[in-house]
JSON list of C-alpha atoms in Angstrom, two decimals:
[
{"chain": "A", "resi": 1, "resn": "MET", "atom": "CA", "xyz": [154.45, 151.71, 103.46]},
{"chain": "A", "resi": 2, "resn": "LYS", "atom": "CA", "xyz": [154.57, 149.26, 100.55]},
{"chain": "A", "resi": 3, "resn": "ASN", "atom": "CA", "xyz": [157.46, 147.40, 102.15]},
{"chain": "A", "resi": 4, "resn": "LYS", "atom": "CA", "xyz": [155.49, 147.03, 105.39]},
{"chain": "A", "resi": 5, "resn": "LYS", "atom": "CA", "xyz": [152.44, 145.63, 103.53]},
{"chain": "A", "resi": 6, "resn": "LEU", "atom": "CA", "xyz": [154.68, 143.36, 101.48]},
{"chain": "A", "resi": 7, "resn": "ALA", "atom": "CA", "xyz": [156.35, 142.07, 104.65]},
{"chain": "A", "resi": 8, "resn": "GLU", "atom": "CA", "xyz": [152.98, 141.50, 106.33]},
{"chain": "A", "resi": 9, "resn": "ASN", "atom": "CA", "xyz": [151.68, 139.68, 103.26]},
{"chain": "A", "resi": 10, "resn": "SER", "atom": "CA", "xyz": [154.84, 137.58, 103.11]},
{"chain": "A", "resi": 11, "resn": "ASN", "atom": "CA", "xyz": [154.53, 136.75, 106.82]},
{"chain": "A", "resi": 12, "resn": "LEU", "atom": "CA", "xyz": [150.88, 135.80, 106.37]},
{"chain": "A", "resi": 13, "resn": "LYS", "atom": "CA", "xyz": [151.71, 133.50, 103.47]},
{"chain": "A", "resi": 14, "resn": "SER", "atom": "CA", "xyz": [154.53, 131.88, 105.46]},
{"chain": "A", "resi": 15, "resn": "TYR", "atom": "CA", "xyz": [152.21, 131.42, 108.43]},
{"chain": "A", "resi": 16, "resn": "GLN", "atom": "CA", "xyz": [149.51, 129.87, 106.25]},
{"chain": "A", "resi": 17, "resn": "ARG", "atom": "CA", "xyz": [152.03, 127.52, 104.59]},
{"chain": "A", "resi": 18, "resn": "VAL", "atom": "CA", "xyz": [153.40, 126.37, 107.95]},
{"chain": "A", "resi": 19, "resn": "SER", "atom": "CA", "xyz": [149.88, 126.02, 109.31]},
{"chain": "A", "resi": 20, "resn": "ASN", "atom": "CA", "xyz": [148.85, 123.87, 106.31]},
{"chain": "A", "resi": 21, "resn": "GLU", "atom": "CA", "xyz": [151.97, 121.72, 106.66]},
{"chain": "A", "resi": 22, "resn": "LEU", "atom": "CA", "xyz": [151.26, 121.23, 110.36]},
{"chain": "A", "resi": 23, "resn": "ALA", "atom": "CA", "xyz": [147.66, 120.22, 109.65]},
{"chain": "A", "resi": 24, "resn": "ALA", "atom": "CA", "xyz": [148.84, 117.74, 107.01]},
{"chain": "A", "resi": 25, "resn": "ALA", "atom": "CA", "xyz": [151.40, 116.28, 109.44]},
{"chain": "A", "resi": 26, "resn": "GLN", "atom": "CA", "xyz": [148.72, 115.91, 112.14]},
{"chain": "A", "resi": 27, "resn": "ILE", "atom": "CA", "xyz": [146.40, 114.12, 109.74]},
{"chain": "A", "resi": 28, "resn": "LYS", "atom": "CA", "xyz": [149.21, 111.81, 108.64]},
{"chain": "A", "resi": 29, "resn": "LEU", "atom": "CA", "xyz": [150.06, 111.01, 112.25]},
{"chain": "A", "resi": 30, "resn": "LEU", "atom": "CA", "xyz": [146.44, 110.28, 113.16]},
{"chain": "A", "resi": 31, "resn": "THR", "atom": "CA", "xyz": [145.83, 108.10, 110.12]},
{"chain": "A", "resi": 32, "resn": "SER", "atom": "CA", "xyz": [149.02, 106.15, 110.85]},
{"chain": "A", "resi": 33, "resn": "LYS", "atom": "CA", "xyz": [147.89, 105.57, 114.43]},
{"chain": "A", "resi": 34, "resn": "ILE", "atom": "CA", "xyz": [144.44, 104.49, 113.28]},
{"chain": "A", "resi": 35, "resn": "ALA", "atom": "CA", "xyz": [145.93, 102.10, 110.73]},
{"chain": "A", "resi": 36, "resn": "PHE", "atom": "CA", "xyz": [148.16, 100.60, 113.43]},
{"chain": "A", "resi": 37, "resn": "PHE", "atom": "CA", "xyz": [145.22, 100.15, 115.80]},
{"chain": "A", "resi": 38, "resn": "PHE", "atom": "CA", "xyz": [143.10, 98.67, 113.02]},
{"chain": "A", "resi": 39, "resn": "VAL", "atom": "CA", "xyz": [145.78, 96.07, 112.23]},
{"chain": "A", "resi": 40, "resn": "SER", "atom": "CA", "xyz": [146.11, 95.32, 115.95]},
{"chain": "A", "resi": 41, "resn": "LEU", "atom": "CA", "xyz": [142.34, 94.99, 116.31]},
{"chain": "A", "resi": 42, "resn": "GLU", "atom": "CA", "xyz": [142.15, 92.69, 113.30]},
{"chain": "A", "resi": 43, "resn": "LYS", "atom": "CA", "xyz": [144.90, 90.49, 114.72]},
{"chain": "A", "resi": 44, "resn": "ALA", "atom": "CA", "xyz": [143.26, 90.39, 118.15]},
{"chain": "A", "resi": 45, "resn": "PHE", "atom": "CA", "xyz": [139.91, 89.59, 116.51]},
{"chain": "A", "resi": 46, "resn": "LYS", "atom": "CA", "xyz": [141.42, 86.62, 114.66]},
{"chain": "A", "resi": 47, "resn": "GLU", "atom": "CA", "xyz": [143.20, 85.36, 117.78]},
{"chain": "A", "resi": 48, "resn": "LEU", "atom": "CA", "xyz": [140.03, 85.70, 119.83]},
{"chain": "A", "resi": 49, "resn": "SER", "atom": "CA", "xyz": [138.08, 83.81, 117.21]},
{"chain": "A", "resi": 50, "resn": "TYR", "atom": "CA", "xyz": [140.62, 81.00, 117.14]},
{"chain": "A", "resi": 51, "resn": "GLU", "atom": "CA", "xyz": [140.72, 80.70, 120.93]},
{"chain": "A", "resi": 52, "resn": "MET", "atom": "CA", "xyz": [136.92, 80.84, 121.20]},
{"chain": "A", "resi": 53, "resn": "ASP", "atom": "CA", "xyz": [136.65, 78.03, 118.65]},
{"chain": "A", "resi": 54, "resn": "LEU", "atom": "CA", "xyz": [139.11, 75.91, 120.66]},
{"chain": "A", "resi": 55, "resn": "LEU", "atom": "CA", "xyz": [137.24, 76.63, 123.88]},
{"chain": "A", "resi": 56, "resn": "ALA", "atom": "CA", "xyz": [133.92, 75.66, 122.28]},
{"chain": "A", "resi": 57, "resn": "LYS", "atom": "CA", "xyz": [135.41, 72.26, 121.42]},
{"chain": "A", "resi": 58, "resn": "VAL", "atom": "CA", "xyz": [136.75, 71.73, 124.94]},
{"chain": "A", "resi": 59, "resn": "ASP", "atom": "CA", "xyz": [133.97, 73.15, 127.12]},
{"chain": "A", "resi": 60, "resn": "ASP", "atom": "CA", "xyz": [130.81, 74.47, 125.56]},
{"chain": "A", "resi": 61, "resn": "GLN", "atom": "CA", "xyz": [129.48, 75.87, 128.84]},
{"chain": "A", "resi": 62, "resn": "VAL", "atom": "CA", "xyz": [132.59, 77.95, 129.55]},
{"chain": "A", "resi": 63, "resn": "HIS", "atom": "CA", "xyz": [132.58, 79.07, 125.91]},
{"chain": "A", "resi": 64, "resn": "GLY", "atom": "CA", "xyz": [128.99, 80.24, 126.39]},
{"chain": "A", "resi": 65, "resn": "GLU", "atom": "CA", "xyz": [129.99, 82.29, 129.45]},
{"chain": "A", "resi": 66, "resn": "TYR", "atom": "CA", "xyz": [132.83, 83.97, 127.59]},
{"chain": "A", "resi": 67, "resn": "ALA", "atom": "CA", "xyz": [130.55, 84.58, 124.64]},
{"chain": "A", "resi": 68, "resn": "LYS", "atom": "CA", "xyz": [128.09, 86.33, 126.99]},
{"chain": "A", "resi": 69, "resn": "MET", "atom": "CA", "xyz": [130.89, 88.48, 128.43]},
{"chain": "A", "resi": 70, "resn": "LEU", "atom": "CA", "xyz": [132.07, 89.40, 124.95]},
{"chain": "A", "resi": 71, "resn": "ASN", "atom": "CA", "xyz": [128.53, 90.18, 123.86]},
{"chain": "A", "resi": 72, "resn": "GLY", "atom": "CA", "xyz": [128.05, 92.36, 126.93]},
{"chain": "A", "resi": 73, "resn": "PHE", "atom": "CA", "xyz": [131.27, 94.22, 126.23]},
{"chain": "A", "resi": 74, "resn": "LEU", "atom": "CA", "xyz": [130.30, 94.90, 122.64]},
{"chain": "A", "resi": 75, "resn": "ILE", "atom": "CA", "xyz": [126.83, 96.08, 123.63]},
{"chain": "A", "resi": 76, "resn": "ARG", "atom": "CA", "xyz": [128.24, 98.42, 126.32]},
{"chain": "A", "resi": 77, "resn": "ARG", "atom": "CA", "xyz": [130.69, 99.90, 123.82]},
{"chain": "A", "resi": 78, "resn": "TRP", "atom": "CA", "xyz": [127.94, 100.26, 121.23]},
{"chain": "A", "resi": 79, "resn": "ARG", "atom": "CA", "xyz": [125.68, 102.07, 123.72]},
{"chain": "A", "resi": 80, "resn": "LYS", "atom": "CA", "xyz": [128.51, 104.37, 124.81]},
{"chain": "A", "resi": 81, "resn": "GLU", "atom": "CA", "xyz": [129.37, 105.26, 121.22]},
{"chain": "A", "resi": 82, "resn": "ARG", "atom": "CA", "xyz": [125.73, 105.69, 120.27]},
{"chain": "A", "resi": 83, "resn": "GLY", "atom": "CA", "xyz": [125.57, 108.73, 122.52]},
{"chain": "A", "resi": 84, "resn": "SER", "atom": "CA", "xyz": [128.73, 110.34, 121.18]},
{"chain": "A", "resi": 85, "resn": "ARG", "atom": "CA", "xyz": [128.65, 110.12, 117.38]},
{"chain": "A", "resi": 86, "resn": "GLU", "atom": "CA", "xyz": [126.71, 108.35, 114.68]},
{"chain": "A", "resi": 87, "resn": "GLY", "atom": "CA", "xyz": [129.76, 106.84, 112.94]},
{"chain": "A", "resi": 88, "resn": "GLY", "atom": "CA", "xyz": [130.69, 104.95, 116.08]},
{"chain": "A", "resi": 89, "resn": "VAL", "atom": "CA", "xyz": [127.23, 103.46, 116.26]},
{"chain": "A", "resi": 90, "resn": "VAL", "atom": "CA", "xyz": [127.51, 102.01, 112.80]},
{"chain": "A", "resi": 91, "resn": "ASN", "atom": "CA", "xyz": [131.01, 100.64, 113.42]},
{"chain": "A", "resi": 92, "resn": "TYR", "atom": "CA", "xyz": [130.17, 99.01, 116.74]},
{"chain": "A", "resi": 93, "resn": "PHE", "atom": "CA", "xyz": [126.87, 97.71, 115.43]},
{"chain": "A", "resi": 94, "resn": "LEU", "atom": "CA", "xyz": [128.64, 96.06, 112.51]},
{"chain": "A", "resi": 95, "resn": "LEU", "atom": "CA", "xyz": [131.30, 94.63, 114.83]},
{"chain": "A", "resi": 96, "resn": "LEU", "atom": "CA", "xyz": [128.59, 93.27, 117.10]},
{"chain": "A", "resi": 97, "resn": "ARG", "atom": "CA", "xyz": [126.82, 91.63, 114.15]},
{"chain": "A", "resi": 98, "resn": "ILE", "atom": "CA", "xyz": [130.05, 90.07, 112.90]},
{"chain": "A", "resi": 99, "resn": "MET", "atom": "CA", "xyz": [130.96, 88.77, 116.36]},
{"chain": "A", "resi": 100, "resn": "LYS", "atom": "CA", "xyz": [127.49, 87.36, 116.94]},
{"chain": "A", "resi": 101, "resn": "LYS", "atom": "CA", "xyz": [127.39, 85.71, 113.51]},
{"chain": "A", "resi": 102, "resn": "HIS", "atom": "CA", "xyz": [130.78, 84.05, 113.66]},
{"chain": "A", "resi": 103, "resn": "TYR", "atom": "CA", "xyz": [131.78, 83.62, 117.28]},
{"chain": "A", "resi": 104, "resn": "LEU", "atom": "CA", "xyz": [128.81, 83.82, 119.58]},
{"chain": "A", "resi": 105, "resn": "SER", "atom": "CA", "xyz": [126.46, 81.39, 117.89]}
]
């Protein structure tokens, strides 16, 4: 009887350890993916800014049209996220403010 309980306890501890290790691995994977996407987004943001600045110098009217499209995209994403979770609202709202301040003026 004691051996059976000891074996069950040992199995439970092994299961919990493996479960904890799996959870830690999943978190590490997700944070790595998020970091990669963040770096990609930052790079795309800088490239977009540079190209928008060049376009503004060449053709202000076309720049204005692209700025409207970008503004519309950001607003649509903000509205979509607003319905799903509060954190997304803050992030998209801040992104929208940054884009408007620097690139859509």
